[in-house]
Each structure stands twice: as C-alpha cells, then as structure tokens.
Short mmCIF file of C-alpha atoms and ligand atoms in Angstrom, two decimals:
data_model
loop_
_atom_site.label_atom_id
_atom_site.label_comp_id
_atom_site.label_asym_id
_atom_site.label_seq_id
_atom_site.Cartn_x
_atom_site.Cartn_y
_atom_site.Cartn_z
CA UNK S 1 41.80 13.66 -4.80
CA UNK S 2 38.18 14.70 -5.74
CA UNK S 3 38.11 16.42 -9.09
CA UNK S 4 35.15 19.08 -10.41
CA UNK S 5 32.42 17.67 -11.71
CA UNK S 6 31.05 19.29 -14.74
CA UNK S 7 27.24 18.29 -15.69
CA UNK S 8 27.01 19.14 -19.50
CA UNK S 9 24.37 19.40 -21.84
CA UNK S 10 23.53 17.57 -25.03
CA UNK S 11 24.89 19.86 -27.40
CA UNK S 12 28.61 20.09 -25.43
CA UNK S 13 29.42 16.12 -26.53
CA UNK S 14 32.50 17.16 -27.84
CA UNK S 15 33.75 17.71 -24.33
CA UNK S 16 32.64 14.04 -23.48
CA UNK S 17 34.11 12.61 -26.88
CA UNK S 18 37.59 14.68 -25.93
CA UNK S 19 37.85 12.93 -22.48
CA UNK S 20 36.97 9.61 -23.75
CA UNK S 21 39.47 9.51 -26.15
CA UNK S 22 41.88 10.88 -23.28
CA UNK S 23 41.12 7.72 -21.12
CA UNK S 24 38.88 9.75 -19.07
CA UNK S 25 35.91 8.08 -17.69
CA UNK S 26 32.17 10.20 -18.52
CA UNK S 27 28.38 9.39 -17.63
CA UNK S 28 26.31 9.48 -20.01
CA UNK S 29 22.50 8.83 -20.67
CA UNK S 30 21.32 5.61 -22.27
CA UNK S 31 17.44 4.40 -22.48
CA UNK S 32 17.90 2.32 -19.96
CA UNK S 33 19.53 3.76 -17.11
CA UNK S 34 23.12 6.63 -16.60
CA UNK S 35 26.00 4.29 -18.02
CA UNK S 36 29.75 5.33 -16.73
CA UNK S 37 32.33 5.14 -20.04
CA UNK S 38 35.19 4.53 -20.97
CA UNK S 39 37.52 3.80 -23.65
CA UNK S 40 36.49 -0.13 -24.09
CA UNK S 41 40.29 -1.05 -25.86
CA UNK S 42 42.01 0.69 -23.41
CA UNK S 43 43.21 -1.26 -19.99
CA UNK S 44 44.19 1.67 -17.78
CA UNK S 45 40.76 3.61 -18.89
CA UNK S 46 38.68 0.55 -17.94
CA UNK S 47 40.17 0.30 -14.54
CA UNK S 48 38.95 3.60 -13.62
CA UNK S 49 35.64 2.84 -14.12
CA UNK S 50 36.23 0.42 -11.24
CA UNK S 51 37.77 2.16 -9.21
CA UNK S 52 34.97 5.36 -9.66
CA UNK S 53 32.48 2.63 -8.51
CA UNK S 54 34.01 0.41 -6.20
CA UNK S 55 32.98 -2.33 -8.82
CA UNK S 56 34.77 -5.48 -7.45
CA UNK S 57 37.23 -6.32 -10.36
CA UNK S 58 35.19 -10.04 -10.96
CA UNK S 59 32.28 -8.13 -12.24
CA UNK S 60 32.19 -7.47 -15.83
CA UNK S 61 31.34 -4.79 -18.47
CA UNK S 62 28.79 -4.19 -21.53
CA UNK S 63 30.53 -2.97 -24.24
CA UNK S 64 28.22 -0.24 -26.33
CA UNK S 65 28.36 0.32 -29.79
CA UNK S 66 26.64 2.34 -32.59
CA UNK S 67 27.07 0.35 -35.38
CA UNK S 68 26.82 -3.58 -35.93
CA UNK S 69 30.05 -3.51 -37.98
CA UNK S 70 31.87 -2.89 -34.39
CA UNK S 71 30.81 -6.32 -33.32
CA UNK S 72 33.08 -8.05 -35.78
CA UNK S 73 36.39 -6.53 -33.87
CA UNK S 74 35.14 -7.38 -30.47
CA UNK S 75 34.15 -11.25 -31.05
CA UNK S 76 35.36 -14.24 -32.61
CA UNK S 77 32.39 -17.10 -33.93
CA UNK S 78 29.30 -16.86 -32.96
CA UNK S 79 25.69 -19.01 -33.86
CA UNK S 80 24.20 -17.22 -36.77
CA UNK S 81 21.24 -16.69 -35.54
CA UNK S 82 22.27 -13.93 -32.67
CA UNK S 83 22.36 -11.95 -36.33
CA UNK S 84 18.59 -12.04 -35.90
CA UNK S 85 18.03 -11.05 -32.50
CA UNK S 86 20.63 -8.05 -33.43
CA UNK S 87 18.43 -6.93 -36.53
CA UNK S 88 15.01 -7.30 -33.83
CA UNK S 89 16.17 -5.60 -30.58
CA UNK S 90 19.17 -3.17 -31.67
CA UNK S 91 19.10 -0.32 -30.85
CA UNK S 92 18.00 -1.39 -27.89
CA UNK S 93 18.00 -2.66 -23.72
CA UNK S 94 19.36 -6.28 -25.16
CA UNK S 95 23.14 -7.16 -24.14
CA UNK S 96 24.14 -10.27 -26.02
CA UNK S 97 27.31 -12.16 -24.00
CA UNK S 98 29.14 -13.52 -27.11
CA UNK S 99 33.24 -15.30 -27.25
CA UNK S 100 35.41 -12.27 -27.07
CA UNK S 101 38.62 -11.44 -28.95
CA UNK S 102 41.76 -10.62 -28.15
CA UNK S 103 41.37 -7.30 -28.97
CA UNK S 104 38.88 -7.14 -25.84
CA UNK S 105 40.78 -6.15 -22.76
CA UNK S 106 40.52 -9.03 -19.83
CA UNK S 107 39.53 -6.06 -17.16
CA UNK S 108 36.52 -5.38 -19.19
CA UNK S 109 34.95 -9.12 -19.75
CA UNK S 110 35.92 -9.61 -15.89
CA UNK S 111 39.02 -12.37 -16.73
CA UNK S 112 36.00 -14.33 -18.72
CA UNK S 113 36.21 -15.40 -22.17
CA UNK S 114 33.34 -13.75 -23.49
CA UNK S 115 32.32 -9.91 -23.75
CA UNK S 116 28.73 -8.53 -23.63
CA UNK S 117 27.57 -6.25 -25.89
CA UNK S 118 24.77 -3.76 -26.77
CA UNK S 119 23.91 -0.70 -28.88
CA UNK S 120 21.59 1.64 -26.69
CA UNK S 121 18.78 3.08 -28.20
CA UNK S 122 19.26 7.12 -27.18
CA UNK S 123 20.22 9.88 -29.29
CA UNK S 124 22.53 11.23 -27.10
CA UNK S 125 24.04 7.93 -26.57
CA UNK S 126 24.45 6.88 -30.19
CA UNK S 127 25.37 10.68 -31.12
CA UNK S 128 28.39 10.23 -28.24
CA UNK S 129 29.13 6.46 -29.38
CA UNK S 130 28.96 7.66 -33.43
CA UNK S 131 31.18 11.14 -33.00
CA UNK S 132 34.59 9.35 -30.13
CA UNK S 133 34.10 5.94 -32.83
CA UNK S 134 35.29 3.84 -30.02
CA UNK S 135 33.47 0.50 -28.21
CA UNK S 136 32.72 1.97 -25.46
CA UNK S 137 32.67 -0.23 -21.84
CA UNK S 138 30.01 1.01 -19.63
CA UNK S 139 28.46 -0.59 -16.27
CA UNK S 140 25.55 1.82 -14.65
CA UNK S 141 26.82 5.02 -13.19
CA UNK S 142 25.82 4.77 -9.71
CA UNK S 143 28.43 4.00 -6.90
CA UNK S 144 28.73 -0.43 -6.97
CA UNK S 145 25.40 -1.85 -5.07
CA UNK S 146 23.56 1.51 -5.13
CA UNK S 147 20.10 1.71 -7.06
CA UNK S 148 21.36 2.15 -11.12
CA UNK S 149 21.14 5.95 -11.88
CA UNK S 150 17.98 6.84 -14.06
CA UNK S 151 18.73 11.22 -13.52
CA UNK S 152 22.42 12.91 -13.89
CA UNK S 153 21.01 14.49 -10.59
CA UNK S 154 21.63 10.56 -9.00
CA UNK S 155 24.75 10.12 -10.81
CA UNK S 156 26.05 13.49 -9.71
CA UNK S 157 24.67 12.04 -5.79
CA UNK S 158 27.18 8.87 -6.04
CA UNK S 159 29.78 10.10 -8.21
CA UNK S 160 30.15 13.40 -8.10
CA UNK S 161 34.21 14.72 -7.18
CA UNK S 162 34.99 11.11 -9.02
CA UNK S 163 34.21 11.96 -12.76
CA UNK S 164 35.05 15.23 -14.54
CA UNK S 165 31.46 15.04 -16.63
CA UNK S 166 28.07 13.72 -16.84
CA UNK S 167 26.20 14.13 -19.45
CA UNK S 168 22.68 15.14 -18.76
CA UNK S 169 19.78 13.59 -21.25
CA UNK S 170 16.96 14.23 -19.05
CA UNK S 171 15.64 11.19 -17.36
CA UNK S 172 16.05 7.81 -18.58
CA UNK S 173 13.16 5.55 -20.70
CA UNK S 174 13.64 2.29 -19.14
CA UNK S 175 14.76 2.85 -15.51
CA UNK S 176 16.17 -0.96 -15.39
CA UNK S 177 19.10 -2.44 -16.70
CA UNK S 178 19.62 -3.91 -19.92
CA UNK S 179 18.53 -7.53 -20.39
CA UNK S 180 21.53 -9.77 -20.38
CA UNK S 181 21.46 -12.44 -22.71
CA UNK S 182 24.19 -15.67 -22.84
CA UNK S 183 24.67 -16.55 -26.53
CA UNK S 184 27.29 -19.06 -25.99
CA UNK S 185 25.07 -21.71 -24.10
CA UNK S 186 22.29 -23.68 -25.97
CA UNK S 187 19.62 -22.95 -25.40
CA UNK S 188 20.48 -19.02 -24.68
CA UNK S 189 20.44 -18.06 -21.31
CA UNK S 190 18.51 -14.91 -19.52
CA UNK S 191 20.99 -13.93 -16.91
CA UNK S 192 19.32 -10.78 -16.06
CA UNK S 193 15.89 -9.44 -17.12
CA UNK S 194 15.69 -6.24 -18.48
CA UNK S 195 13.42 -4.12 -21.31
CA UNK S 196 13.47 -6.88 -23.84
CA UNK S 197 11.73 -9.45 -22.24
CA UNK S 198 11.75 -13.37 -22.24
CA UNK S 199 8.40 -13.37 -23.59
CA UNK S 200 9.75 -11.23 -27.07
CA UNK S 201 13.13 -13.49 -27.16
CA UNK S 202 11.18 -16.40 -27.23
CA UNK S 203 9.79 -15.49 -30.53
CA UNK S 204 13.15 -15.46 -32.21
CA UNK S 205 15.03 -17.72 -30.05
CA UNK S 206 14.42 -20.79 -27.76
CA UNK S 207 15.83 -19.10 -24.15
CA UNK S 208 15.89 -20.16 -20.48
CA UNK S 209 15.82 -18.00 -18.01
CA UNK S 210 18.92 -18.62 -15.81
CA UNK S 211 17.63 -19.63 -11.89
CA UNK S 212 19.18 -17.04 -9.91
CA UNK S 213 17.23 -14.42 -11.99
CA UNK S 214 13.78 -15.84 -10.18
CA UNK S 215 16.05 -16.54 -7.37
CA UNK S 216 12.71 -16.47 -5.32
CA UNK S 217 13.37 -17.05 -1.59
CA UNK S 218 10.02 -16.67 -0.12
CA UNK S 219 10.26 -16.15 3.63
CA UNK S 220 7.33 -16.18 5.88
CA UNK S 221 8.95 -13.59 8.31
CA UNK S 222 11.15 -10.29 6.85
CA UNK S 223 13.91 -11.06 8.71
CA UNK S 224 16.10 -13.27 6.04
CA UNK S 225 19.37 -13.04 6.33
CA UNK S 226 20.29 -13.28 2.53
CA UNK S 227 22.13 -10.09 2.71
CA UNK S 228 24.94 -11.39 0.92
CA UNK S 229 22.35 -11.32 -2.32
CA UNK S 230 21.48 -7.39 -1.98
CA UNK S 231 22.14 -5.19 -4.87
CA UNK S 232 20.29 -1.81 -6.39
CA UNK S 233 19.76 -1.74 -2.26
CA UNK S 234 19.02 2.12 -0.70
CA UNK S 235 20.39 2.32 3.00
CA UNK S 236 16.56 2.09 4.35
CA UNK S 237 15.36 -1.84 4.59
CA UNK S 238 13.48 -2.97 1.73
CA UNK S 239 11.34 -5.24 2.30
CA UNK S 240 8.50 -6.49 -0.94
CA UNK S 241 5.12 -8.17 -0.52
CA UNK S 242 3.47 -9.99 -3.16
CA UNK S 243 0.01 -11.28 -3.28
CA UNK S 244 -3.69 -10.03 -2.86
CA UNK S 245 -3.16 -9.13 0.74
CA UNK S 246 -0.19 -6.98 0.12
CA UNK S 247 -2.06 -3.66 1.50
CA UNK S 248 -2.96 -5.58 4.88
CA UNK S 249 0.33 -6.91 5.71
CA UNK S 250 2.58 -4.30 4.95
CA UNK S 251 -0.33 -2.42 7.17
CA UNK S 252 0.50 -5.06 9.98
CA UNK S 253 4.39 -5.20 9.59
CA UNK S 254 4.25 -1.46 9.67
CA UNK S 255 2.42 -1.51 12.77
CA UNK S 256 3.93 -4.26 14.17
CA UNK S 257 6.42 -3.91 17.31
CA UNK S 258 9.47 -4.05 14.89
CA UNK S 259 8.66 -1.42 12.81
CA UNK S 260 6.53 0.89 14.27
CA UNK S 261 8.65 3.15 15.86
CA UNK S 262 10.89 3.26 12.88
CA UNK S 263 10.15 5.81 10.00
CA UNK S 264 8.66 3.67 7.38
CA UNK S 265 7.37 4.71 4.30
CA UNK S 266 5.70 2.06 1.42
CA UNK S 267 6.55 2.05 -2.81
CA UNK S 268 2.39 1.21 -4.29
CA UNK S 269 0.55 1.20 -7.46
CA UNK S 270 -1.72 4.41 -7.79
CA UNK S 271 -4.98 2.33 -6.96
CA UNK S 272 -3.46 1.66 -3.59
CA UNK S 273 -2.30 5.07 -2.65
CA UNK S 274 -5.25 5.28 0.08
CA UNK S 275 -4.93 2.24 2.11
CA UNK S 276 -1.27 3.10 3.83
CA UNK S 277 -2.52 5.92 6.35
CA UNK S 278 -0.10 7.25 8.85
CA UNK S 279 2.55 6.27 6.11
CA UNK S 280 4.74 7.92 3.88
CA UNK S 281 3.60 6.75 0.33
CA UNK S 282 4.91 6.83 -2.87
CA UNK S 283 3.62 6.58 -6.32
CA UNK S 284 4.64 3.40 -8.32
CA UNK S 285 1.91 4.00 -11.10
CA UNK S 286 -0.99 2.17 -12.95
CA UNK S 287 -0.70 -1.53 -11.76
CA UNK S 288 -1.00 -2.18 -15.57
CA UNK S 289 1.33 -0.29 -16.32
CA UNK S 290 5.01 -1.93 -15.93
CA UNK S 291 7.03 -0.16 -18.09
CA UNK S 292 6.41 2.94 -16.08
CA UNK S 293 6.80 1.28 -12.74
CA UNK S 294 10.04 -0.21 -13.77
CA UNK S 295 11.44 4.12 -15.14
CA UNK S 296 10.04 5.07 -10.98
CA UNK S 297 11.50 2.34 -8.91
CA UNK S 298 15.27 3.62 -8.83
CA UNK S 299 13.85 7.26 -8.63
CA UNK S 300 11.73 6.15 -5.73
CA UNK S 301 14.41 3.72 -4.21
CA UNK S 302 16.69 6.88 -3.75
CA UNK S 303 14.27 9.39 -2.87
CA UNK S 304 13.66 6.39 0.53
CA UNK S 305 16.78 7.46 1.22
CA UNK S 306 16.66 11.52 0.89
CA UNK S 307 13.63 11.34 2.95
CA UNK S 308 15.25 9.16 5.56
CA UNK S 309 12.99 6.28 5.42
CA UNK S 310 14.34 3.24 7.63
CA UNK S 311 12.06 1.02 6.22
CA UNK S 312 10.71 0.37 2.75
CA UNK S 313 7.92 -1.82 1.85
CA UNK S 314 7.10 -2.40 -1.91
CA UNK S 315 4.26 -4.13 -3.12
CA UNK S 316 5.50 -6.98 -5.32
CA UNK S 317 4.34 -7.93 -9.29
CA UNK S 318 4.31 -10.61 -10.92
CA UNK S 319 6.89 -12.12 -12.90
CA UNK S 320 5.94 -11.57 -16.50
CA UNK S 321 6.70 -9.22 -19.37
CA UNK S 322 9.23 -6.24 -17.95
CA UNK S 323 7.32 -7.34 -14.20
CA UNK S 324 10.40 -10.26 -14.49
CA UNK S 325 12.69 -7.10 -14.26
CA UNK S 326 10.87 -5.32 -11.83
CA UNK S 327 10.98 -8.20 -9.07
CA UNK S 328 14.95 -9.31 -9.95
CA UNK S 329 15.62 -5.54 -9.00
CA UNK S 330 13.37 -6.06 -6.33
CA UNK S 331 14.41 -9.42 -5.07
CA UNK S 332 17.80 -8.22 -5.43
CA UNK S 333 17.53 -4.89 -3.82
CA UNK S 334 15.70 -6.35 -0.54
CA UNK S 335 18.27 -9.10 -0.14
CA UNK S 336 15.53 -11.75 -1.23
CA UNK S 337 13.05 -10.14 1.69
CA UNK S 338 10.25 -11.28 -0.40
CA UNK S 339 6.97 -12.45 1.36
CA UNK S 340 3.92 -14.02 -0.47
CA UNK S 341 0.20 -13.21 0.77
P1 AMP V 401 25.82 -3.03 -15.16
O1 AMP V 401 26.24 -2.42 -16.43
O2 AMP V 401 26.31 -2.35 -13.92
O3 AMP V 401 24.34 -3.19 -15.13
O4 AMP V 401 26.44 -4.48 -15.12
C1 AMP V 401 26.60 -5.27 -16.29
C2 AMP V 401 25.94 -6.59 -16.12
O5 AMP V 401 26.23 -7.44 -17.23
C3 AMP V 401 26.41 -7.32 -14.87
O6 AMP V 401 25.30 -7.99 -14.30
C4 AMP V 401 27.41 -8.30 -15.44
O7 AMP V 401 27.58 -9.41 -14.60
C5 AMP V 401 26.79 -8.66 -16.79
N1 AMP V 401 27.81 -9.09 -17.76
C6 AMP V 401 28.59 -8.29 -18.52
N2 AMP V 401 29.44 -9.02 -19.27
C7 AMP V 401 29.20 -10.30 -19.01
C8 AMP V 401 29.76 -11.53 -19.46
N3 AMP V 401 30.74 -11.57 -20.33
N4 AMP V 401 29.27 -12.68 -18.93
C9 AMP V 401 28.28 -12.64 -18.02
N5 AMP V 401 27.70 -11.51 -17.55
C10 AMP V 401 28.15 -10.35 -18.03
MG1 MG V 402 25.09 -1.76 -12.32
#
C-alpha cells in the first residue's frame, strides 16, 4: 500500500529522529549522495530498507555513525592502525569493512562476518545521527540499480509512496558513493572508489585496489553483452568513450546506422560542448575538474532519462584521483560498454 510521502526540511529532524526510533525507514542527505535509514540494531527495520529498494537481500549495508565511540559496539578486533585512517578521513566519504559483532544484525552485513562503517561528513546528517543516538544502516536512497540519489527531488522520483519522509539538505557534495575500504585483508582492499581516494589512503596505509573496481572490459564495438555487470544504469543505453578521439567517435556512433534514428544525447566536459551538433548535450564541467564532474553525473544520468534519451554517450576519464570513481560508476552504469580511442 503506498503511503504519503512527506519531504521535510532541516529544521523538522525531530520528525525523522521519531520515525527512526519507530523502525520507520527515512532519507536523508549525506555528502556523498541521499542515504535511506534505518534503525541499524533493529532486524525488522533493516528489512524494510530492502524491501523500499528492491535491494537483493546478499547485498550489504554501511552502518553511519556520529561518534567514534559507536564503533566499539559494532566490531570486535581490529589492526590498530584503521585508528589512523579514522582520525584522517572521518567525517567523511570513507567506509571501513571491519569483523562485526554480535550486536550487528546478519540482514545488515548481508549474512557476512564483517560490517562497514562510516561517519558522513553533513550537518544534517550528523545533527540526525547525534539527536535518534542510534547506528544507523543506510544503502543510497534510490530504487536498487538506479543512479544513487544526489537531490530529495530523485529520491522522491524512486521512492516516493514507499517512505513516509525525506529529508531535504539541498544537493549533495560528492555525488558518488562512499569509498569502500576492506580492513580485514592485508594489505587493505579498495572495493569501491569513492571521495577518498587510493592516492590519499596510500599515504596512511599500504592498499590494493580490488580488480573488479577497474573491471575494464574494453570492447572495440558497443554492443557487449556484460549486462549482468550494470548498476547506477538510467533506462537510456550508456555507452562511455575514452581517449583523444572521444568527440569523433561518439560523432560516428551517433551517426552511425544503429543509432541514428534513435534519440541520442552525449554527457561532455565544458571544452567539448561544441563539437556534438545535432545532439542533445549536457554539461559534465571543467575536464580538470573531477570532483565536480563526479556531484553532475547522477544528476545528468537521470535527467537522460526525463528527457527520453535512448542513447547516452559519455566521454570517459582517466582513472586517477576521484576520476577512479567516476569511471567504476561509469563502467558500471554502461554494463562495461567502455571503448578506448
Ligand atoms: P550503497 O550504500 O547502496 O552504496 O551500498 C553499500 C556498498 O557497500 C555496497 O557496494 C556493498 O556491497 C558495500 N558493503 C557494505 N558492507 C560491506 C561488507 N561488510 N563487506 C563488503 N562490502 C560491503
Ligand atoms: Mg547504492
């Protein structure tokens, strides 16, 4: 049965904190991207989130916290040294996967032994976290394989009827997910880039990057299979080109017989604006710029699909700082429809 959805303002947390503690489920802004939370101790709360996303059950949560003395209830022994990377990149888009406890529900860590955890670096998120005093389990607040939610306006798009309130902080810092960081494998593990990148873990920690992150499939025609390895996907085909020659090919593809007759629209930096005529084009930003290209690509992933693009072509970046997030969303999003020029 759909239920109202309320979208509430900053100073109405009390509404949010009430619910939570009821083992309601509420969306909420984080620096990274619109989480969906719920009462991280409580089973039955948990589920909901799962079933408000059509999250398959295998997949698990990020626990958020306000204060590092909440860690101590959620894990058992951990290496020392994940003290440091706390003290560097809390508050903060770092989720540290440490041994869980048993006071950690098994539908939140996915059946695994381990929980991941993070404390977000928003106001409104550590004001929500600090005033219900409760771990928190939050995935992104979009429905499950959708592009993450970086506006309550996209969260009230997938979810709305679902949730009784989302909390609206304006929109989002970040725009990608959290990095996801293994801290129970030596050396540490990437297992999904994010804000903190491997470059600034490095200087704290040795870490490897786990291989599906890079995961890079290049095909020499966009017509991969792969599917089964789409994620953050909109319903128009994405389809990324790397390289020098990105502006001709996605100009050939475009007018190729596949695609021509199609409505097809292209995601570029600002310098390349000007060389997709006859297209629909939208603005990545500065090609030095990543950090704002990473806060636009959800945004622009969605608005592909409110203008009814069947075909999305993205010109692809390379793979370091916060550009190792950009193409995993990328990769990810275009089911691995990734060609080099
Ligand atoms: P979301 O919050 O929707 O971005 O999803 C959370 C991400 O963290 C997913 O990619 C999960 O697979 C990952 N994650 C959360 N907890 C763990 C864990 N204990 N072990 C491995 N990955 C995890
Ligand atoms: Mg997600």
């Amino acid at each position: 049965m759909a239920i109202e959805t309320r979208i509430i303002q900053p100073d109405e947390l009390e509404i949010a904190v009430q619910l939570l503690r009821q083992g309601e489920c509420v969306a909420f802004p984080t620096e990274t991207v619109y989480g969906l939370g719920a009462n991280a101790l409580n089973t039955k709360a948990v589920q909901k989130i799962f079933q408000v996303k059509g999250r398959p059950a295998d997949n698990p949560l990020i626990v958020h916290i306000y204060n590092k003395e909440q860690v101590q209830e959620l894990v058992i022994a951990y290496d020392p040294i994940v003290d440091q990377l706390m003290e560097r990149f809390w508050p903060g888009p770092l989720s540290l996967i440490l041994p869980k406890s048993d006071r950690v529900p098994t539908v939140v860590s996915g059946g695994l032994d381990t929980v991941a955890i993070r404390m977000p670096d928003h106001p409104v998120a550590l004001a929500l976290l600090e005033m219900v005093d409760l771990p928190i389990a939050a995935p992104s607040a979009n429905l499950s394989g959708k592009p993450s939610p970086t506006r309550a306006e996209h969260v009230f798009h997938d979810l709305q009827g679902r949730i009784p309130v989302i909390i609206d902080g304006g929109p989002t810092g970040w725009g990608v997910e959290s990095t996801v960081l293994d801290c129970t494998v030596k050396p540490f593990r990437i297992l999904r880039p994010g804000g903190v990148t491997y470059e600034q873990l490095k200087e704290v920690v040795p870490v490897e990057v786990d291989p599906s992150v890079n995961h890079a499939v290049v095909v020499d025609q966009p017509r991969s299979p792969g599917m089964k390895y789409k994620h953050y996907a909109p319903n128009a085909k994405v389809i990324v080109v790397k390289g020098d020659h990105a502006p001709q090919i996605i100009n050939q593809l475009a007018n190729s017989p596949e695609y021509q007759h199609l409505k097809r629209g292209v995601l570029a930096v600002e310098e390349n604006l000007h060389l997709y005529p006859g297209m629909i084009v939208l603005n990545l930003g500065p090609k030095q710029e990543q950090k704002t290209i990473a806060s636009r690509l959800y945004h622009l992933l969605r608005q592909a699909d409110s203008i009814g693009l069947d075909v999305v072509f993205v010109e692809g970046f390379t793979d370091d700082n916060v550009g190792m997030a950009i193409m995993n969303r990328l990769r990810r999003a275009s089911g691995n429809q990734i060609i080099q020029s």
